[in-house]
């Protein structure tokens, strides 16, 4: 892992924690930009709590999606599940044409408002890239490697844990990265159906025509998405290197 | 013997039988509401006679057919059964609503979870045979979509008029059509600007290697930012500009509305375009370029006669991805006052009117699916013959 990049990640995360726990920074910035605004910072809920509930939405849904998505991806690449592979491929590519916001909206008539329907909508959508990447990751492993593994006497589970999962890890992580980033974005819209999170100050800013609220929420949401994406780019790069080391020696 | 038997079972069809049966016996089929905003009561399909019997026999037929995999006649019957299930589920609800709703009643009837799940089962039934090799080309296009044709005819004849979603449509017909085309126009301009900028940036990254990291991380950055936040970032500066320079306001540049929506959506559309343009150009076989220069082509000729035509298929799949994204993200534009079909979605959310949400969401999904199909065809048409052959199509 690149040391400089890890240090950079720590610095920006530290800065992020500082600006969400301490109102001083945004008071200074937004107060300077909007001198005539009465309420500069969104005051219904502290920013830390908003970031917390946003992260809760994203992490819970992504965790469920990883569990379900990787399981489906593994089942349809086993011998007994292979007959469902064409169907799963079709459904994942068909499903990804649906806009995530439309799925969020459609969960309201079925489940009502609040935290739970948002989680469900996020999970349903974010399973798709994970399944897709798990399948293509496993399929990208050359047959010769699998044959060798069987030849040295590995059983099915050993092949799965020692060969298939490590070798397809990068591609699977890529799918998880895609779905986490989509989740962060969709969770912002979740505020309109009462799920809380960083969409709240943005929506409040739009409704009350308060540009300061709006910018406060938008900046924090954008910054958070950037940090998480950067984190994923680091772990994906580092596991690529490890894989090369295995291949090389 | 046993092995031979197993090979004749169509497990996908069997799966759809189980999904359908679960929906049939355990889930609500229609939702009945006192008025458009009240919370509804789910009725089981067993109360929506006489269609429940028809659907029941169709399910049994599916179970029966799933034991005849690779049988030509059975496959034809399967594909028609799938279509019939789709139509009879919708007709069942419509029939029920026609008997139930009198002219002046405020009652609302809509499809409930079980009916949606049954439609999914019908889709899987159709899918299970849609790609069979013995189907002729026109059969592959027509048969899986028969239900769409029949449903559209029934819809145009007013058969579904008593369903809540159609009632929501009739209340705001003009507004709906206006916002529909508004949605299309926002998405169109987004894709147009995204394509012009994205292809240029992609070519720049390819031709001038030192710009590559900057360009790719620039467009990648915007894709990570939540859409709503991205709009939010542009509203304040634009509001400030139009306040300071009134002539900007006269040409329509304001803090909220179309301008921030178009800017945000265009930045979103850049990544697939740039990435695919770059990859398409980069993956061209170097030897072809050498042949070109050997034939005496200059750089401009090589670019327009070799590099662009050969990378067009990859660029077009970038176009497909960014178009689908643009159609979906335009939904959010309603939140910043730019209109579009999102207007109904968020109005429905605000009022707590589920059918209004569906009225907005279904055309958005239909537009994305339509764009997907059309752009896949366009890609096929523009793929040079030589590339098709080498891909083994």
PDB file of C-alpha atoms in Angstrom, chain B residues 104-282:
ATOM      1  CA  UNK B 104     -68.908   9.066  -8.232  1.00  0.00           C
ATOM      2  CA  UNK B 105     -67.132   6.939  -5.677  1.00  0.00           C
ATOM      3  CA  UNK B 106     -63.840   8.067  -4.229  1.00  0.00           C
ATOM      4  CA  UNK B 107     -62.672   4.474  -3.850  1.00  0.00           C
ATOM      5  CA  UNK B 108     -59.304   3.666  -5.331  1.00  0.00           C
ATOM      6  CA  UNK B 109     -58.082   0.304  -6.563  1.00  0.00           C
ATOM      7  CA  UNK B 110     -54.475  -0.481  -7.337  1.00  0.00           C
ATOM      8  CA  UNK B 111     -52.217  -3.447  -7.866  1.00  0.00           C
ATOM      9  CA  UNK B 112     -50.718  -4.817  -4.703  1.00  0.00           C
ATOM     10  CA  UNK B 113     -47.490  -6.687  -3.939  1.00  0.00           C
ATOM     11  CA  UNK B 114     -48.829 -10.079  -4.971  1.00  0.00           C
ATOM     12  CA  UNK B 115     -49.886  -8.844  -8.404  1.00  0.00           C
ATOM     13  CA  UNK B 116     -46.458  -7.270  -8.995  1.00  0.00           C
ATOM     14  CA  UNK B 117     -44.798 -10.502  -7.936  1.00  0.00           C
ATOM     15  CA  UNK B 118     -47.023 -12.468 -10.302  1.00  0.00           C
ATOM     16  CA  UNK B 119     -45.930 -10.145 -13.125  1.00  0.00           C
ATOM     17  CA  UNK B 120     -42.312 -10.914 -12.197  1.00  0.00           C
ATOM     18  CA  UNK B 121     -43.122 -14.634 -12.405  1.00  0.00           C
ATOM     19  CA  UNK B 122     -44.653 -14.088 -15.860  1.00  0.00           C
ATOM     20  CA  UNK B 123     -41.508 -12.232 -16.940  1.00  0.00           C
ATOM     21  CA  UNK B 124     -39.324 -15.157 -15.801  1.00  0.00           C
ATOM     22  CA  UNK B 125     -41.583 -17.603 -17.653  1.00  0.00           C
ATOM     23  CA  UNK B 126     -41.150 -15.618 -20.863  1.00  0.00           C
ATOM     24  CA  UNK B 127     -37.423 -15.281 -20.250  1.00  0.00           C
ATOM     25  CA  UNK B 128     -36.972 -19.034 -19.790  1.00  0.00           C
ATOM     26  CA  UNK B 129     -37.680 -19.661 -23.469  1.00  0.00           C
ATOM     27  CA  UNK B 130     -37.028 -16.295 -25.069  1.00  0.00           C
ATOM     28  CA  UNK B 131     -33.522 -17.200 -26.210  1.00  0.00           C
ATOM     29  CA  UNK B 132     -34.193 -20.728 -27.508  1.00  0.00           C
ATOM     30  CA  UNK B 133     -32.399 -21.336 -30.773  1.00  0.00           C
ATOM     31  CA  UNK B 134     -35.343 -22.767 -32.684  1.00  0.00           C
ATOM     32  CA  UNK B 135     -37.262 -19.491 -32.463  1.00  0.00           C
ATOM     33  CA  UNK B 136     -37.091 -17.592 -35.718  1.00  0.00           C
ATOM     34  CA  UNK B 137     -35.765 -14.078 -35.650  1.00  0.00           C
ATOM     35  CA  UNK B 138     -39.179 -12.362 -35.868  1.00  0.00           C
ATOM     36  CA  UNK B 139     -40.565 -14.767 -33.297  1.00  0.00           C
ATOM     37  CA  UNK B 140     -37.809 -13.750 -30.892  1.00  0.00           C
ATOM     38  CA  UNK B 141     -38.882 -10.129 -31.256  1.00  0.00           C
ATOM     39  CA  UNK B 142     -42.666 -10.539 -31.319  1.00  0.00           C
ATOM     40  CA  UNK B 143     -43.501 -13.421 -28.967  1.00  0.00           C
ATOM     41  CA  UNK B 144     -41.810 -12.176 -25.767  1.00  0.00           C
ATOM     42  CA  UNK B 145     -43.517  -8.799 -26.230  1.00  0.00           C
ATOM     43  CA  UNK B 146     -47.044  -9.908 -27.108  1.00  0.00           C
ATOM     44  CA  UNK B 147     -48.284  -8.910 -23.669  1.00  0.00           C
ATOM     45  CA  UNK B 148     -47.052  -5.365 -24.233  1.00  0.00           C
ATOM     46  CA  UNK B 149     -49.073  -5.086 -27.432  1.00  0.00           C
ATOM     47  CA  UNK B 150     -52.245  -6.524 -25.890  1.00  0.00           C
ATOM     48  CA  UNK B 151     -51.875  -4.407 -22.744  1.00  0.00           C
ATOM     49  CA  UNK B 152     -51.410  -1.224 -24.799  1.00  0.00           C
ATOM     50  CA  UNK B 153     -54.526  -1.967 -26.843  1.00  0.00           C
ATOM     51  CA  UNK B 154     -56.547  -2.584 -23.679  1.00  0.00           C
ATOM     52  CA  UNK B 155     -55.104   0.565 -22.137  1.00  0.00           C
ATOM     53  CA  UNK B 156     -56.032   2.721 -25.123  1.00  0.00           C
ATOM     54  CA  UNK B 157     -59.555   1.306 -25.102  1.00  0.00           C
ATOM     55  CA  UNK B 158     -60.034   2.433 -21.535  1.00  0.00           C
ATOM     56  CA  UNK B 159     -60.133  -1.052 -20.030  1.00  0.00           C
ATOM     57  CA  UNK B 160     -57.913   0.037 -17.133  1.00  0.00           C
ATOM     58  CA  UNK B 161     -59.628   3.387 -16.562  1.00  0.00           C
ATOM     59  CA  UNK B 162     -60.907   2.437 -13.137  1.00  0.00           C
ATOM     60  CA  UNK B 163     -57.451   1.693 -11.790  1.00  0.00           C
ATOM     61  CA  UNK B 164     -56.135   4.326  -9.467  1.00  0.00           C
ATOM     62  CA  UNK B 165     -52.987   5.074 -11.435  1.00  0.00           C
ATOM     63  CA  UNK B 166     -54.975   5.779 -14.604  1.00  0.00           C
ATOM     64  CA  UNK B 167     -57.312   8.004 -12.614  1.00  0.00           C
ATOM     65  CA  UNK B 168     -54.292   9.938 -11.349  1.00  0.00           C
ATOM     66  CA  UNK B 169     -53.219  10.299 -14.969  1.00  0.00           C
ATOM     67  CA  UNK B 170     -56.589  11.619 -16.157  1.00  0.00           C
ATOM     68  CA  UNK B 171     -56.678  14.257 -13.425  1.00  0.00           C
ATOM     69  CA  UNK B 172     -53.415  15.776 -14.706  1.00  0.00           C
ATOM     70  CA  UNK B 173     -53.195  14.673 -18.298  1.00  0.00           C
ATOM     71  CA  UNK B 174     -51.790  17.925 -19.740  1.00  0.00           C
ATOM     72  CA  UNK B 175     -49.302  18.398 -16.932  1.00  0.00           C
ATOM     73  CA  UNK B 176     -48.194  14.800 -17.324  1.00  0.00           C
ATOM     74  CA  UNK B 177     -47.533  15.138 -21.032  1.00  0.00           C
ATOM     75  CA  UNK B 178     -45.739  18.435 -20.466  1.00  0.00           C
ATOM     76  CA  UNK B 179     -43.477  17.002 -17.770  1.00  0.00           C
ATOM     77  CA  UNK B 180     -42.884  13.853 -19.811  1.00  0.00           C
ATOM     78  CA  UNK B 181     -41.452  15.840 -22.710  1.00  0.00           C
ATOM     79  CA  UNK B 182     -39.697  18.169 -20.303  1.00  0.00           C
ATOM     80  CA  UNK B 183     -37.989  15.138 -18.776  1.00  0.00           C
ATOM     81  CA  UNK B 184     -36.984  13.934 -22.215  1.00  0.00           C
ATOM     82  CA  UNK B 185     -35.660  17.329 -23.213  1.00  0.00           C
ATOM     83  CA  UNK B 186     -33.561  17.749 -20.052  1.00  0.00           C
ATOM     84  CA  UNK B 187     -32.127  14.261 -20.535  1.00  0.00           C
ATOM     85  CA  UNK B 188     -31.518  14.940 -24.228  1.00  0.00           C
ATOM     86  CA  UNK B 189     -29.593  18.181 -23.684  1.00  0.00           C
ATOM     87  CA  UNK B 190     -27.627  16.521 -20.895  1.00  0.00           C
ATOM     88  CA  UNK B 191     -26.582  13.671 -23.147  1.00  0.00           C
ATOM     89  CA  UNK B 192     -25.849  16.043 -26.031  1.00  0.00           C
ATOM     90  CA  UNK B 193     -23.537  18.226 -23.948  1.00  0.00           C
ATOM     91  CA  UNK B 194     -22.096  15.214 -22.157  1.00  0.00           C
ATOM     92  CA  UNK B 195     -21.257  13.597 -25.489  1.00  0.00           C
ATOM     93  CA  UNK B 196     -19.628  16.669 -27.017  1.00  0.00           C
ATOM     94  CA  UNK B 197     -17.574  17.398 -23.906  1.00  0.00           C
ATOM     95  CA  UNK B 198     -16.948  13.776 -23.003  1.00  0.00           C
ATOM     96  CA  UNK B 199     -15.698  12.684 -26.421  1.00  0.00           C
ATOM     97  CA  UNK B 200     -13.447  15.750 -26.640  1.00  0.00           C
ATOM     98  CA  UNK B 201     -11.995  15.070 -23.207  1.00  0.00           C
ATOM     99  CA  UNK B 202     -11.553  11.394 -24.048  1.00  0.00           C
ATOM    100  CA  UNK B 203      -9.681  12.246 -27.241  1.00  0.00           C
ATOM    101  CA  UNK B 204      -7.577  14.747 -25.310  1.00  0.00           C
ATOM    102  CA  UNK B 205      -6.653  12.120 -22.718  1.00  0.00           C
ATOM    103  CA  UNK B 206      -5.683   9.724 -25.496  1.00  0.00           C
ATOM    104  CA  UNK B 207      -3.701  12.145 -27.665  1.00  0.00           C
ATOM    105  CA  UNK B 208      -1.951  14.075 -24.900  1.00  0.00           C
ATOM    106  CA  UNK B 209      -0.837  11.496 -22.368  1.00  0.00           C
ATOM    107  CA  UNK B 210       0.124  14.053 -19.740  1.00  0.00           C
ATOM    108  CA  UNK B 211      -3.514  15.185 -19.405  1.00  0.00           C
ATOM    109  CA  UNK B 212      -4.827  11.668 -18.939  1.00  0.00           C
ATOM    110  CA  UNK B 213      -4.657  11.359 -15.110  1.00  0.00           C
ATOM    111  CA  UNK B 214      -6.061  14.844 -14.615  1.00  0.00           C
ATOM    112  CA  UNK B 215      -8.972  14.314 -17.020  1.00  0.00           C
ATOM    113  CA  UNK B 216      -9.908  10.879 -15.698  1.00  0.00           C
ATOM    114  CA  UNK B 217      -9.797  11.863 -12.036  1.00  0.00           C
ATOM    115  CA  UNK B 218     -11.710  15.083 -12.805  1.00  0.00           C
ATOM    116  CA  UNK B 219     -14.657  13.244 -14.350  1.00  0.00           C
ATOM    117  CA  UNK B 220     -14.415  10.384 -11.841  1.00  0.00           C
ATOM    118  CA  UNK B 221     -14.676  12.841  -8.976  1.00  0.00           C
ATOM    119  CA  UNK B 222     -18.074  14.133 -10.094  1.00  0.00           C
ATOM    120  CA  UNK B 223     -19.503  10.671 -10.380  1.00  0.00           C
ATOM    121  CA  UNK B 224     -18.789   9.959  -6.711  1.00  0.00           C
ATOM    122  CA  UNK B 225     -20.656  13.026  -5.441  1.00  0.00           C
ATOM    123  CA  UNK B 226     -24.317  12.374  -4.579  1.00  0.00           C
ATOM    124  CA  UNK B 227     -26.520  13.856  -7.319  1.00  0.00           C
ATOM    125  CA  UNK B 228     -28.565  15.969  -4.958  1.00  0.00           C
ATOM    126  CA  UNK B 229     -25.395  17.401  -3.373  1.00  0.00           C
ATOM    127  CA  UNK B 230     -23.959  18.179  -6.798  1.00  0.00           C
ATOM    128  CA  UNK B 231     -27.046  20.217  -7.682  1.00  0.00           C
ATOM    129  CA  UNK B 232     -26.781  21.898  -4.307  1.00  0.00           C
ATOM    130  CA  UNK B 233     -23.198  22.953  -4.974  1.00  0.00           C
ATOM    131  CA  UNK B 234     -24.222  24.835  -8.120  1.00  0.00           C
ATOM    132  CA  UNK B 235     -27.322  26.545  -6.801  1.00  0.00           C
ATOM    133  CA  UNK B 236     -25.596  29.033  -4.519  1.00  0.00           C
ATOM    134  CA  UNK B 237     -22.948  30.225  -7.010  1.00  0.00           C
ATOM    135  CA  UNK B 238     -25.502  30.488  -9.816  1.00  0.00           C
ATOM    136  CA  UNK B 239     -27.920  32.393  -7.619  1.00  0.00           C
ATOM    137  CA  UNK B 240     -25.090  34.744  -6.729  1.00  0.00           C
ATOM    138  CA  UNK B 241     -24.138  35.269 -10.386  1.00  0.00           C
ATOM    139  CA  UNK B 242     -27.654  35.948 -11.562  1.00  0.00           C
ATOM    140  CA  UNK B 243     -28.124  38.368  -8.649  1.00  0.00           C
ATOM    141  CA  UNK B 244     -24.946  40.237  -9.562  1.00  0.00           C
ATOM    142  CA  UNK B 245     -25.416  40.231 -13.346  1.00  0.00           C
ATOM    143  CA  UNK B 246     -29.092  40.683 -14.242  1.00  0.00           C
ATOM    144  CA  UNK B 247     -28.493  39.952 -17.938  1.00  0.00           C
ATOM    145  CA  UNK B 248     -27.771  36.328 -16.988  1.00  0.00           C
ATOM    146  CA  UNK B 249     -31.191  36.137 -15.395  1.00  0.00           C
ATOM    147  CA  UNK B 250     -32.720  37.373 -18.640  1.00  0.00           C
ATOM    148  CA  UNK B 251     -31.263  34.461 -20.581  1.00  0.00           C
ATOM    149  CA  UNK B 252     -32.593  32.024 -18.006  1.00  0.00           C
ATOM    150  CA  UNK B 253     -29.617  31.436 -15.747  1.00  0.00           C
ATOM    151  CA  UNK B 254     -30.901  31.227 -12.191  1.00  0.00           C
ATOM    152  CA  UNK B 255     -30.009  29.579  -8.913  1.00  0.00           C
ATOM    153  CA  UNK B 256     -32.737  26.988  -9.189  1.00  0.00           C
ATOM    154  CA  UNK B 257     -34.348  25.459 -12.232  1.00  0.00           C
ATOM    155  CA  UNK B 258     -32.982  24.158 -15.469  1.00  0.00           C
ATOM    156  CA  UNK B 259     -29.480  25.645 -15.389  1.00  0.00           C
ATOM    157  CA  UNK B 260     -28.066  23.955 -12.272  1.00  0.00           C
ATOM    158  CA  UNK B 261     -29.853  20.747 -13.291  1.00  0.00           C
ATOM    159  CA  UNK B 262     -28.244  20.719 -16.731  1.00  0.00           C
ATOM    160  CA  UNK B 263     -24.784  21.539 -15.374  1.00  0.00           C
ATOM    161  CA  UNK B 264     -24.955  18.872 -12.679  1.00  0.00           C
ATOM    162  CA  UNK B 265     -26.395  16.211 -14.968  1.00  0.00           C
ATOM    163  CA  UNK B 266     -23.845  16.946 -17.681  1.00  0.00           C
ATOM    164  CA  UNK B 267     -20.957  16.553 -15.238  1.00  0.00           C
ATOM    165  CA  UNK B 268     -22.508  13.232 -14.235  1.00  0.00           C
ATOM    166  CA  UNK B 269     -22.784  12.106 -17.839  1.00  0.00           C
ATOM    167  CA  UNK B 270     -19.092  12.785 -18.514  1.00  0.00           C
ATOM    168  CA  UNK B 271     -17.483   9.759 -16.882  1.00  0.00           C
ATOM    169  CA  UNK B 272     -18.930   6.982 -19.079  1.00  0.00           C
ATOM    170  CA  UNK B 273     -18.314   9.036 -22.224  1.00  0.00           C
ATOM    171  CA  UNK B 274     -14.732   9.979 -21.399  1.00  0.00           C
ATOM    172  CA  UNK B 275     -13.774   6.543 -20.135  1.00  0.00           C
ATOM    173  CA  UNK B 276     -15.254   4.712 -23.106  1.00  0.00           C
ATOM    174  CA  UNK B 277     -13.825   7.124 -25.679  1.00  0.00           C
ATOM    175  CA  UNK B 278     -10.397   6.729 -24.122  1.00  0.00           C
ATOM    176  CA  UNK B 279     -10.620   2.935 -23.846  1.00  0.00           C
ATOM    177  CA  UNK B 280     -12.040   2.604 -27.349  1.00  0.00           C
ATOM    178  CA  UNK B 281      -9.171   4.564 -28.870  1.00  0.00           C
ATOM    179  CA  UNK B 282      -6.530   2.907 -26.724  1.00  0.00           C
TER     180      UNK B 282
END
